mmCIF file of C-alpha atoms in Angstrom:
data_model
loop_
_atom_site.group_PDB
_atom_site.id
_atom_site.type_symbol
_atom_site.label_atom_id
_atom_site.label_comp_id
_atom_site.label_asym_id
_atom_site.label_seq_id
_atom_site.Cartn_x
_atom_site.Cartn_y
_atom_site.Cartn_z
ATOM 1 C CA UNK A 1 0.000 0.000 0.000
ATOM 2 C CA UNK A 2 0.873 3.717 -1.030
ATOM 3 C CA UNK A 3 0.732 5.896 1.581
ATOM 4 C CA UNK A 4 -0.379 9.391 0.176
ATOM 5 C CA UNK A 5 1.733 11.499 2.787
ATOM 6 C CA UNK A 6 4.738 11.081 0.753
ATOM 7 C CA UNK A 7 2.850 12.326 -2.057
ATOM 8 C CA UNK A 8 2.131 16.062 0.374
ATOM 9 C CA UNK A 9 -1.571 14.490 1.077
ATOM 10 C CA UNK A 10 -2.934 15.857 3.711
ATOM 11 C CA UNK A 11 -6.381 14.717 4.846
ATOM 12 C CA UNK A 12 -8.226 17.591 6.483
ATOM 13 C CA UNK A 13 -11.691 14.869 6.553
ATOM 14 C CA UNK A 14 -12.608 11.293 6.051
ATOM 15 C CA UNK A 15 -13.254 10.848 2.675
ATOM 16 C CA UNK A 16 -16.734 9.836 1.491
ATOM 17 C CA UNK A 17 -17.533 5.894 1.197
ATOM 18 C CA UNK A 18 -17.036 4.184 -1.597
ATOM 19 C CA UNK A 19 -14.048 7.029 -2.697
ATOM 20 C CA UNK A 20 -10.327 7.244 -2.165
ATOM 21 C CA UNK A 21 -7.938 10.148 -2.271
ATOM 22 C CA UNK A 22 -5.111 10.581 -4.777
ATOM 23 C CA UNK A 23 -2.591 13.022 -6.452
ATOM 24 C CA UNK A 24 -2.975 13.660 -9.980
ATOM 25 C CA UNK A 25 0.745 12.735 -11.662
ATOM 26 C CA UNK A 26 0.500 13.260 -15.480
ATOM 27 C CA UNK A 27 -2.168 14.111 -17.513
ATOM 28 C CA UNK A 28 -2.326 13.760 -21.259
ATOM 29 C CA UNK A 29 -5.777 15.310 -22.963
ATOM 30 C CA UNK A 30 -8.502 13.564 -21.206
ATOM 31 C CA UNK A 31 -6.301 10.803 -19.510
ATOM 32 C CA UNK A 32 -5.556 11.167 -16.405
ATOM 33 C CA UNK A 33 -2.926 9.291 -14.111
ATOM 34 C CA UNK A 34 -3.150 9.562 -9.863
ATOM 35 C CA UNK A 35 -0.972 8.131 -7.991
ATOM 36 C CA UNK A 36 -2.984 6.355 -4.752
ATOM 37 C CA UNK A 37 -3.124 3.841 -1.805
ATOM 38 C CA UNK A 38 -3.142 1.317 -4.640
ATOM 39 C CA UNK A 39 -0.355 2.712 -6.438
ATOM 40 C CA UNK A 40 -0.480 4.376 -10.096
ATOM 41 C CA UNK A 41 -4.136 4.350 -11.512
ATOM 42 C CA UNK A 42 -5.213 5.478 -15.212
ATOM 43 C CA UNK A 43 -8.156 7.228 -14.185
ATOM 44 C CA UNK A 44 -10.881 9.575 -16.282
ATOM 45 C CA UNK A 45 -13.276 12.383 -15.409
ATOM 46 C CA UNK A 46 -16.722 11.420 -14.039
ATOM 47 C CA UNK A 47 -19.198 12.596 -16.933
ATOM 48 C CA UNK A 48 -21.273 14.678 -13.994
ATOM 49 C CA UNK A 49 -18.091 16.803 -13.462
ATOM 50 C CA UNK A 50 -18.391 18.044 -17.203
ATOM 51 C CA UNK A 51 -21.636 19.189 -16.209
ATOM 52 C CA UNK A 52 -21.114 20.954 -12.874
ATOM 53 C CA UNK A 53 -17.458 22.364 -13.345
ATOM 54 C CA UNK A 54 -18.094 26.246 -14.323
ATOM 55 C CA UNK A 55 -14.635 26.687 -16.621
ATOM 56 C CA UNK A 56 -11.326 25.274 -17.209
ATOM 57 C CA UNK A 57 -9.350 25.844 -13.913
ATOM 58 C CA UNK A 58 -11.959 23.271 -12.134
ATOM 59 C CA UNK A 59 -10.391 20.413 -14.385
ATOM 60 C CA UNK A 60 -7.820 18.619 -12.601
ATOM 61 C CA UNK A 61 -4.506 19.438 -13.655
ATOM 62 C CA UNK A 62 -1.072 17.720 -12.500
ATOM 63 C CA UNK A 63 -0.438 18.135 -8.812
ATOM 64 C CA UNK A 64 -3.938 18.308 -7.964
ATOM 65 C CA UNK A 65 -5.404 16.284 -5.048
ATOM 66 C CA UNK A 66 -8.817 14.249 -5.784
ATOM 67 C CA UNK A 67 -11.773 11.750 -4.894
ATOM 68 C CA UNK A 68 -12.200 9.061 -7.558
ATOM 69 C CA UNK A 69 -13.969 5.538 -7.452
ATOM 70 C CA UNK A 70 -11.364 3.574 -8.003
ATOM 71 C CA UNK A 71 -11.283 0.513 -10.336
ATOM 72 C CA UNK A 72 -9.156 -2.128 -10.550
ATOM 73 C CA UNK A 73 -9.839 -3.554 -14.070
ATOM 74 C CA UNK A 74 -10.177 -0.542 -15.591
ATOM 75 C CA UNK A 75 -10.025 3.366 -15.705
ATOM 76 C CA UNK A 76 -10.546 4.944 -11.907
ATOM 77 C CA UNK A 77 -13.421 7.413 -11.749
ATOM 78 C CA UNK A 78 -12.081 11.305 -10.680
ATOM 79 C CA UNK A 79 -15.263 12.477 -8.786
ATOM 80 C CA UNK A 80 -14.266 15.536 -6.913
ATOM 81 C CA UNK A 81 -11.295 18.325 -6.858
ATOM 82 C CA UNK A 82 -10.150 18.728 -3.374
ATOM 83 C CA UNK A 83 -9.189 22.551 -2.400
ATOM 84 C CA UNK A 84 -5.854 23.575 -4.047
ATOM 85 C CA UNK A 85 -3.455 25.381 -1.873
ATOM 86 C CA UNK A 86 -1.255 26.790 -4.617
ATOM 87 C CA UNK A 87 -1.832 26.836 -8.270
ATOM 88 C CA UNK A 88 0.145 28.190 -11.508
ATOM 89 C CA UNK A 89 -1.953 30.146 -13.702
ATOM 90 C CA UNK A 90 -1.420 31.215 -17.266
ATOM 91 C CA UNK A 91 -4.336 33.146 -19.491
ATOM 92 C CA UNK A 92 -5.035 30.909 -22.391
ATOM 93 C CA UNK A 93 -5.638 32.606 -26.172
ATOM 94 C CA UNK A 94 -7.617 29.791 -27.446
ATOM 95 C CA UNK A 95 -4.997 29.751 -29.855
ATOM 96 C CA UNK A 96 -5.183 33.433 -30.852
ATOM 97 C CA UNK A 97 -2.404 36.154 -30.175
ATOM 98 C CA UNK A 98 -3.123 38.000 -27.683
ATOM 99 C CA UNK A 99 -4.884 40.938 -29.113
ATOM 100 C CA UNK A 100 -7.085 38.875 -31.710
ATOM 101 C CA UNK A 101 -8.459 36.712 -28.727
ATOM 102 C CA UNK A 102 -11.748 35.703 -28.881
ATOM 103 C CA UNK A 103 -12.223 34.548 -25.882
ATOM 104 C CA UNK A 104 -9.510 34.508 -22.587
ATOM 105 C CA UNK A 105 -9.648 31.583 -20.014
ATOM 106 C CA UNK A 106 -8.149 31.173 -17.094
ATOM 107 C CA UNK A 107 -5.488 27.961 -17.696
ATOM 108 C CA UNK A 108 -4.219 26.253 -14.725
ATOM 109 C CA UNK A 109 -0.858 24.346 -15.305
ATOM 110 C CA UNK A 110 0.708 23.103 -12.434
ATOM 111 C CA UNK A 111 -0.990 23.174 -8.370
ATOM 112 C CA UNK A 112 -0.362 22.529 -4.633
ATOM 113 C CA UNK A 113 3.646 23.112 -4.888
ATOM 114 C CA UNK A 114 5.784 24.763 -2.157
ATOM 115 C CA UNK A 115 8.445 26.335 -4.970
ATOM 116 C CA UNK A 116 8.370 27.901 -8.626
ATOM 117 C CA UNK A 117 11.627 26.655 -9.756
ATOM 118 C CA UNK A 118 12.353 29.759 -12.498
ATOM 119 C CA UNK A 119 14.523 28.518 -14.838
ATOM 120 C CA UNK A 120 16.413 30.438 -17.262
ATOM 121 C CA UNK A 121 20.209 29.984 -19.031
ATOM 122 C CA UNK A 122 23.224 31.817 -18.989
ATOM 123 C CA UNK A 123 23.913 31.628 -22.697
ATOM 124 C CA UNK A 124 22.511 34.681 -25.063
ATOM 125 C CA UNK A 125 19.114 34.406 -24.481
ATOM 126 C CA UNK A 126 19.087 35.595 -21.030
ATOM 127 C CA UNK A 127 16.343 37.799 -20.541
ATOM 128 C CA UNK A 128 15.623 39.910 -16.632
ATOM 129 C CA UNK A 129 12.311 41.389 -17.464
ATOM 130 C CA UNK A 130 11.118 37.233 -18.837
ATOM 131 C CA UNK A 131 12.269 36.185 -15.434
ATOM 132 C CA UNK A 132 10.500 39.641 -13.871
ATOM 133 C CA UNK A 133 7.373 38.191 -15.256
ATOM 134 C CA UNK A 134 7.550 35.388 -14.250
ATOM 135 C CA UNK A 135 8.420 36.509 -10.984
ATOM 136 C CA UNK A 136 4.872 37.899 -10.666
ATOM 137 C CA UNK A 137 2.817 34.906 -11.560
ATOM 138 C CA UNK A 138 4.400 32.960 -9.211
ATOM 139 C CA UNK A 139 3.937 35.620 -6.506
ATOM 140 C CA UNK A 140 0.628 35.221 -7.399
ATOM 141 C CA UNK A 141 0.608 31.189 -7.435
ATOM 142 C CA UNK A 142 1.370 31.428 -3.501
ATOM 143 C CA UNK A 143 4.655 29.217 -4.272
ATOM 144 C CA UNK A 144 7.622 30.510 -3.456
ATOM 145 C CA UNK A 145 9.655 31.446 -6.129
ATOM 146 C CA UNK A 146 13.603 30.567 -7.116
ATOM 147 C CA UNK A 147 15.183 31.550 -9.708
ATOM 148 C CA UNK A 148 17.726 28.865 -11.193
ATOM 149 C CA UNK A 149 20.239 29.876 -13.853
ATOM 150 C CA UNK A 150 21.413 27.099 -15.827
ATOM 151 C CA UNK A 151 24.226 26.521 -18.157
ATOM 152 C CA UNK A 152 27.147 28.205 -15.988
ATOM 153 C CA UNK A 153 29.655 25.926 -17.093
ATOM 154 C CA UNK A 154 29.094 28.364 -20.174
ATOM 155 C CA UNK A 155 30.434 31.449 -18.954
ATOM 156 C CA UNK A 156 33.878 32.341 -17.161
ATOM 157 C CA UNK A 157 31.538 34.374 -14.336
ATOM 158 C CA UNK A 158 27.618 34.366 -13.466
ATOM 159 C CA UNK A 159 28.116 36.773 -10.931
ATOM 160 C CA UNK A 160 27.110 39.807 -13.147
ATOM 161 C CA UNK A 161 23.650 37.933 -14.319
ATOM 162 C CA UNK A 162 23.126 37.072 -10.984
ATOM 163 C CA UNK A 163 23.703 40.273 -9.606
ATOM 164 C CA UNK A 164 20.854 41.128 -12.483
ATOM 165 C CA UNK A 165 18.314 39.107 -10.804
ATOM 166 C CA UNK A 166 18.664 40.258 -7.459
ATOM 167 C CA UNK A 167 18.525 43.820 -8.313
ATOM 168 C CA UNK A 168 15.184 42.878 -9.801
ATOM 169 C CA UNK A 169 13.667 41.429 -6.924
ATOM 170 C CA UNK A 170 15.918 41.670 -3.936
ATOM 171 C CA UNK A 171 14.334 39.345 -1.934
ATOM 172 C CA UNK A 172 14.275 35.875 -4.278
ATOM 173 C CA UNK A 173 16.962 33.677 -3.922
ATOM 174 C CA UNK A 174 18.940 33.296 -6.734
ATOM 175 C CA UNK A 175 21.463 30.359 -7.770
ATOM 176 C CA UNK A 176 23.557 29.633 -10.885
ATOM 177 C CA UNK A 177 23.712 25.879 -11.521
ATOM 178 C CA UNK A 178 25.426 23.585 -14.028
ATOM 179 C CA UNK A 179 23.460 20.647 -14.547
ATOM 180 C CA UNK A 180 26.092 19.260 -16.673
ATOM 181 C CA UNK A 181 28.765 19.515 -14.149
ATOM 182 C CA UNK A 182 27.084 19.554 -10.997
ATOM 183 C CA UNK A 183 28.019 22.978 -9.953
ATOM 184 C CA UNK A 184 25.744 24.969 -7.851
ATOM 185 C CA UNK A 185 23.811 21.886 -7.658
ATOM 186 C CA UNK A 186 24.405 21.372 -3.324
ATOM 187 C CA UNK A 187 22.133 24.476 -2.932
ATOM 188 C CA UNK A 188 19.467 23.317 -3.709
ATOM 189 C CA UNK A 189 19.044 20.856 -1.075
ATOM 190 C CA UNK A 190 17.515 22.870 0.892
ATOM 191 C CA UNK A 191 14.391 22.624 -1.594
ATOM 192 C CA UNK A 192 14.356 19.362 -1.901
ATOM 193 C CA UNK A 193 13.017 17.973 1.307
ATOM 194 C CA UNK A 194 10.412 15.038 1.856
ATOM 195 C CA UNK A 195 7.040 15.572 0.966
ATOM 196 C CA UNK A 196 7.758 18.915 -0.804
ATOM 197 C CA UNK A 197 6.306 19.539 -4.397
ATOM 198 C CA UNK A 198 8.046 22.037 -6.897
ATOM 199 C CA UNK A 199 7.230 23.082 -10.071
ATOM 200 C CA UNK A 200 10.240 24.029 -12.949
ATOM 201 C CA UNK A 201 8.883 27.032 -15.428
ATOM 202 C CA UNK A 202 10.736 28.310 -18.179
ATOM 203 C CA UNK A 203 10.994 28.668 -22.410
ATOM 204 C CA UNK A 204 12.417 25.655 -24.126
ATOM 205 C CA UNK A 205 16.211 25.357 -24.158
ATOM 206 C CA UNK A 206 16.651 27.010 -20.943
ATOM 207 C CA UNK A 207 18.111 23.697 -19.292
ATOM 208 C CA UNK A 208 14.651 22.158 -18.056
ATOM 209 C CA UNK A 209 14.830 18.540 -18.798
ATOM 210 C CA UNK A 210 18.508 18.502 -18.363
ATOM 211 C CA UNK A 211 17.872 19.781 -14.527
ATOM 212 C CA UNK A 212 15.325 17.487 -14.034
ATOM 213 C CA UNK A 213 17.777 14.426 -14.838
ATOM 214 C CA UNK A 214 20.824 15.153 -12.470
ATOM 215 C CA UNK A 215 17.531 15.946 -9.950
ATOM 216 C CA UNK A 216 16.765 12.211 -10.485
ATOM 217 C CA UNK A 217 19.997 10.677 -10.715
ATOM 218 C CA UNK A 218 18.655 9.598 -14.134
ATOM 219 C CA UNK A 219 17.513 10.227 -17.408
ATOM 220 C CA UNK A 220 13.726 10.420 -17.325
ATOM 221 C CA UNK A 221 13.356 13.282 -20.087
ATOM 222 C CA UNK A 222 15.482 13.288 -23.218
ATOM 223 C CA UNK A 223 17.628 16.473 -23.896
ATOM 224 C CA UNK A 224 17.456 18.464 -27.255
ATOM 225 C CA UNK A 225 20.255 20.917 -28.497
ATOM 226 C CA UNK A 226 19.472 24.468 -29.297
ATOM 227 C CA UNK A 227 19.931 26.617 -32.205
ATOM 228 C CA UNK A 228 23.451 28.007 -32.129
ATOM 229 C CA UNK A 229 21.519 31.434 -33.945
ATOM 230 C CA UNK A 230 19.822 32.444 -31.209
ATOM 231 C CA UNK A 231 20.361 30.213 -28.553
ATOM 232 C CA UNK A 232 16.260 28.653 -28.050
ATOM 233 C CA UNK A 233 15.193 25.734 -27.969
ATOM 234 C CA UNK A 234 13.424 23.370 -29.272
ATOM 235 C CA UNK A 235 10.032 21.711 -26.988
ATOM 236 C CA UNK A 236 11.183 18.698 -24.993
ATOM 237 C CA UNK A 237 8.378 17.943 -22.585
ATOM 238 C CA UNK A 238 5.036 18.030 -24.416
ATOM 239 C CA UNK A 239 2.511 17.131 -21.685
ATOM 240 C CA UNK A 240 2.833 18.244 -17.556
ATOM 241 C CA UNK A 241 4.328 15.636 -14.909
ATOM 242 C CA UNK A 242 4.854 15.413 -11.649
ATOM 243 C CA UNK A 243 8.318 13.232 -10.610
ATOM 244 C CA UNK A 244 9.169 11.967 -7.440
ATOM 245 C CA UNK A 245 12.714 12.423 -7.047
ATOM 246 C CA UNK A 246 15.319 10.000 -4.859
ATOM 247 C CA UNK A 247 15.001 12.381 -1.991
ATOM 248 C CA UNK A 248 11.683 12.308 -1.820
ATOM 249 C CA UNK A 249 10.798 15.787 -2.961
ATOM 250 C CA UNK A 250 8.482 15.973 -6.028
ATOM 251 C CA UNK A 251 8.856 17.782 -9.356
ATOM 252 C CA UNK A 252 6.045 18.937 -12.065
ATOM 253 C CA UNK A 253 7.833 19.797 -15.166
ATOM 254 C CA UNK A 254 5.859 21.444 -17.256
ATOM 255 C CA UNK A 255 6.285 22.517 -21.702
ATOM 256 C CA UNK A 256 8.218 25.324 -22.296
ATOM 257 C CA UNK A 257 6.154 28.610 -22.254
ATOM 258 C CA UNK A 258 7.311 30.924 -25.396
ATOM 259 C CA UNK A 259 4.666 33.340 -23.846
ATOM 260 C CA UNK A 260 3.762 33.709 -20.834
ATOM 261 C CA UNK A 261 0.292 34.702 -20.696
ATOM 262 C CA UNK A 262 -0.295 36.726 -17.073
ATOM 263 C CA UNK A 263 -3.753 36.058 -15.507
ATOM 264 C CA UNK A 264 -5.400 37.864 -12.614
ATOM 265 C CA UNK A 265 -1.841 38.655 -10.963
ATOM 266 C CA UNK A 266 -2.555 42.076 -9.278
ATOM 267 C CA UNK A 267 -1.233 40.721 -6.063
ATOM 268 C CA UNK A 268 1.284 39.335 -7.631
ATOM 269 C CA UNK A 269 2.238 42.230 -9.005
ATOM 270 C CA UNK A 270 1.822 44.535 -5.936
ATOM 271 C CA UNK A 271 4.649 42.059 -4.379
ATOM 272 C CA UNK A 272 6.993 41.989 -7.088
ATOM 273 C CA UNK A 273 6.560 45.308 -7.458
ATOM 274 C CA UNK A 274 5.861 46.652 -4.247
ATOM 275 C CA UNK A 275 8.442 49.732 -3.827
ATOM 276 C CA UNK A 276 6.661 50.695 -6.851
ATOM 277 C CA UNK A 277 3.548 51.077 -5.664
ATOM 278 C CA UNK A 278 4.562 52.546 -2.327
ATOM 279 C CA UNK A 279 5.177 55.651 -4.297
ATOM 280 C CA UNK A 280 1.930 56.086 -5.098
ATOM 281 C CA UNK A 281 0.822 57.290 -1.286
ATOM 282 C CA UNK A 282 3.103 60.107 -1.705
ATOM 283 C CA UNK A 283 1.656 61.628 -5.127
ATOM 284 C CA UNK A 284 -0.285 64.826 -4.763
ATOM 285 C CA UNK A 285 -3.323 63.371 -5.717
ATOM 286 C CA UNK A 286 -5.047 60.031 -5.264
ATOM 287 C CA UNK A 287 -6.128 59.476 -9.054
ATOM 288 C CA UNK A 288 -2.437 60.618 -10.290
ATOM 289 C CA UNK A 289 -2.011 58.792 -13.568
ATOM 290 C CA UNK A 290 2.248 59.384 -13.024
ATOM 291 C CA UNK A 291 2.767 61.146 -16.188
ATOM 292 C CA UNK A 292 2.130 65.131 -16.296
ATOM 293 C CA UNK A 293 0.585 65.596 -12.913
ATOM 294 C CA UNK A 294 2.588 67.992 -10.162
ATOM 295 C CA UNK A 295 3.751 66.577 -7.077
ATOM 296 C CA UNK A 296 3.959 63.229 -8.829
ATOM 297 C CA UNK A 297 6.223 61.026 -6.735
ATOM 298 C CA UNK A 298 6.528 58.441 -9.205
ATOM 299 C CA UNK A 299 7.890 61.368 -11.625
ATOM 300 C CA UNK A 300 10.307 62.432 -9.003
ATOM 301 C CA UNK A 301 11.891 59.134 -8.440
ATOM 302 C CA UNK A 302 12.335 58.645 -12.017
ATOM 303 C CA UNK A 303 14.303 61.812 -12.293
ATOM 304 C CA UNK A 304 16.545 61.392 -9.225
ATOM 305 C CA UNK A 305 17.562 58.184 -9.933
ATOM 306 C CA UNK A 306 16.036 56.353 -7.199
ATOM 307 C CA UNK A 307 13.412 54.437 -8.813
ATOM 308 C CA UNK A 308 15.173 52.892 -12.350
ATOM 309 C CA UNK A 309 13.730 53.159 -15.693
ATOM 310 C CA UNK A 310 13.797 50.063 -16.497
ATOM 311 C CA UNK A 311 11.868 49.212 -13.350
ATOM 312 C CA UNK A 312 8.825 51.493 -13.922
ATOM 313 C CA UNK A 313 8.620 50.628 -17.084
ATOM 314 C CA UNK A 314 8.619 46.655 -16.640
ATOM 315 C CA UNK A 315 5.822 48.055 -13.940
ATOM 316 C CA UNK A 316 3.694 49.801 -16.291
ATOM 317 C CA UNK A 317 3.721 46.865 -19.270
ATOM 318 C CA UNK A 318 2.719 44.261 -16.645
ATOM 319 C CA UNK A 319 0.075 46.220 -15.575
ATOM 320 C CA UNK A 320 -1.071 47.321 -19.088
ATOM 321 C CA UNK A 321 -1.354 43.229 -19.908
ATOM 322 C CA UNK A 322 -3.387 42.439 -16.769
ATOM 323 C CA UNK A 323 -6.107 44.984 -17.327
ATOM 324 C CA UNK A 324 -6.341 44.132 -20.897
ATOM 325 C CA UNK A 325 -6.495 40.454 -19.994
ATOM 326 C CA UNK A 326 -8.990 41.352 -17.132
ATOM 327 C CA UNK A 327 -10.958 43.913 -19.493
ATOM 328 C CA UNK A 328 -11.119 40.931 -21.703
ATOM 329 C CA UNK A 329 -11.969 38.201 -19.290
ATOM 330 C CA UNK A 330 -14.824 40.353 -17.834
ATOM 331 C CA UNK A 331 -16.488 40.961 -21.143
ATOM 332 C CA UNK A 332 -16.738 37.469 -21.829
ATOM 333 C CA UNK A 333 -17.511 36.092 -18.407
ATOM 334 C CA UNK A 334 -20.801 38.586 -19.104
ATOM 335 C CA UNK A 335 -21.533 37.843 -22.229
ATOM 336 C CA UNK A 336 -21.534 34.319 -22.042
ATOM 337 C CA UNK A 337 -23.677 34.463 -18.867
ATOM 338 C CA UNK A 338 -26.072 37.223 -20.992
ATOM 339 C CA UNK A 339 -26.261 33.935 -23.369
ATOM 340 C CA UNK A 340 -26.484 31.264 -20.917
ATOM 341 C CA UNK A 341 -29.962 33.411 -19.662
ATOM 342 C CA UNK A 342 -31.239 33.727 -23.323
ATOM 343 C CA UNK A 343 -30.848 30.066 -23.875
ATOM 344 C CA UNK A 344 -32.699 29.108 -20.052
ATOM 345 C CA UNK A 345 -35.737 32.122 -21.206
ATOM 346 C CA UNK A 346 -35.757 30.315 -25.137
ATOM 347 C CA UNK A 347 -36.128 26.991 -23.223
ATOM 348 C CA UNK A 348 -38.941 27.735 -20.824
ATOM 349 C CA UNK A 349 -40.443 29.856 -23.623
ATOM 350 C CA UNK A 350 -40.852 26.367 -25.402
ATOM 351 C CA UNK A 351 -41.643 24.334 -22.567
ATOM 352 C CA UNK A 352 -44.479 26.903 -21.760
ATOM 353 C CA UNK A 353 -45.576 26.589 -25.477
ATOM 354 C CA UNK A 354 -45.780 23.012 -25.419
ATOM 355 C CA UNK A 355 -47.676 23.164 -22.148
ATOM 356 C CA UNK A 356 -50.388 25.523 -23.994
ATOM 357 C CA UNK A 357 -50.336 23.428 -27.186
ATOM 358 C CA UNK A 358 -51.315 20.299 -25.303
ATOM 359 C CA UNK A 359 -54.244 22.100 -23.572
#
């Protein structure tokens, strides 16, 4: 028997009869695979939950905890979604770019982790203000983030990009790691404790997969090269899973991200960007927009050098995102409830009609 603590369950009540808990491991389209007391089950989703669940982020998705009828000569039965204490959100297009979007939905990836592994290389696609934002969806995941730069064995010194980093956000740790070597690799020990789940985010080529392996002691996900042009990669992992590593930590890897779409992170932004926003109690004026307005604070800073450039303006494009995505998300939550109540109205006007038709 599997005991579900070394998976991080934690049972806060019985469960109900006839159901067993489990942790969601891998999921590929609509097959699902939860590890429980009876070890790994192929499980799908009850047809009822299709029904009840109001949008995407009530699916399951890999580190989820959940209720299913379990069967033991064939697919397990997912019946409930236990309460998530963490989860990694990205806004999902529907395929569109951004500003052609017909619709914008709310895409869980990755849930009930401790850490947001942030991994990004040391080679010439090195990017702050991609880490920056990724910074602030993680803030906003309730994980703790880390930022992990691979690839050091590339360059004579990290110190400069990691100096980057933490002049970014001051108070994330940051470590430079060699997966190929091994250096750098001691510190994260700390992360990697029993029962803990973590979850590695970052583009293709940034060293994912390659991580993940000296993590396990093994190779569990092949390893692609990289363009030499421009230094990205090509995608290695093409569905989420969660690993459970030698020291009994857990890892969801999850396909690389070329965008990272930011959904419903204004607290995630308020912390990443919180000396930012402390300015804003010493404008003149409450409504000050920070651009021509006297006794602007922000303005000030910018001009004596105390709040950088760069900074306000990484501020002011991840805010401009989020309200579009929320402008957007808001419209259609509306409109498809607007339709939902035309449909219900059309419905009774027919059942009515047929009532009248048979008197």
């Amino acid at each position: 028997m599997i005991n579900l603590k070394q998976y991080g369950y934690i049972e806060t009540e019985p469960p109900t009869d006839g159901l067993i808990p489990g942790r969601v491991t891998e999921v590929q389209r609509d097959q699902y695979t939860v590890m429980t007391e009876h070890g790994e089950v192929a499980a799908v989703l009850k047809g009822t939950f299709h029904h009840n669940a109001q949008a995407r982020e009530d699916f399951p998705c890999v580190g989820d905890f959940v209720l299913l009828q379990y069967n033991d000569s064939g697919p397990s039965l997912i019946v409930q979604l236990l309460p998530r204490r963490t989860k990694f959100s990205r806004a999902d297009f529907s395929g569109h770019a951004p500003g052609y979007a017909k619709t914008i939905l709310e895409q869980v990836v990755a849930a009930n982790f401790d850490y947001v592994f942030i991994i990004t290389s040391l080679n010439q696609d090195f990017n702050v203000s991609r880490v920056v934002r990724y910074l602030t969806q993680a803030r906003q995941s309730g994980g703790q983030p880390v930022v992990i730069l691979t690839k050091a064995d590339l360059r004579e010194d990290s110190a400069a990009p990691v100096a980057e980093i933490r002049n970014a956000a001051p108070d994330v740790p940051v470590h430079a790691i060699s997966s190929l070597t091994g250096l750098g690799l001691d510190a994260l020990d700390q992360y990697l404790q029993p029962g803990k789940t973590l979850v590695l985010l970052g583009m293709s080529g940034v060293g994912k997969s390659s991580l993940l392996n000296a993590l396990m002691a093994q190779e569990v996900m092949s390893v692609k090269s990289i363009r030499e042009d421009d230094s990205r990669g090509r995608h290695t992992t093409t569905h989420r899973q969660l690993f459970m590593l030698p020291s009994g930590a857990m890892v969801i890897d999850t396909p690389g991200m070329r965008e990272l779409g930011l959904f419903g992170v204004d607290e995630g932004i308020s912390e990443v960007f919180a000396d930012v926003e402390d300015l804003f109690a010493h404008c003149r004026f409450s409504d000050c927009r920070h651009e021509t307005e006297p006794g602007c604070a922000v303005r000030a800073a910018l001009s004596d050098g105390s709040l950088p450039r760069e900074r306000w303006a990484r501020y002011a494009a991840q805010t401009r995102e989020n309200q579009f995505v929320e402008d957007k998300s808001s419209y259609m939550r509306e409109k498809q409830a607007f339709m939902k109540d035309i449909a219900q109205f059309s419905k009774q006007l027919k059942k009515n009609g047929r009532k009248m038709h048979g008197k």
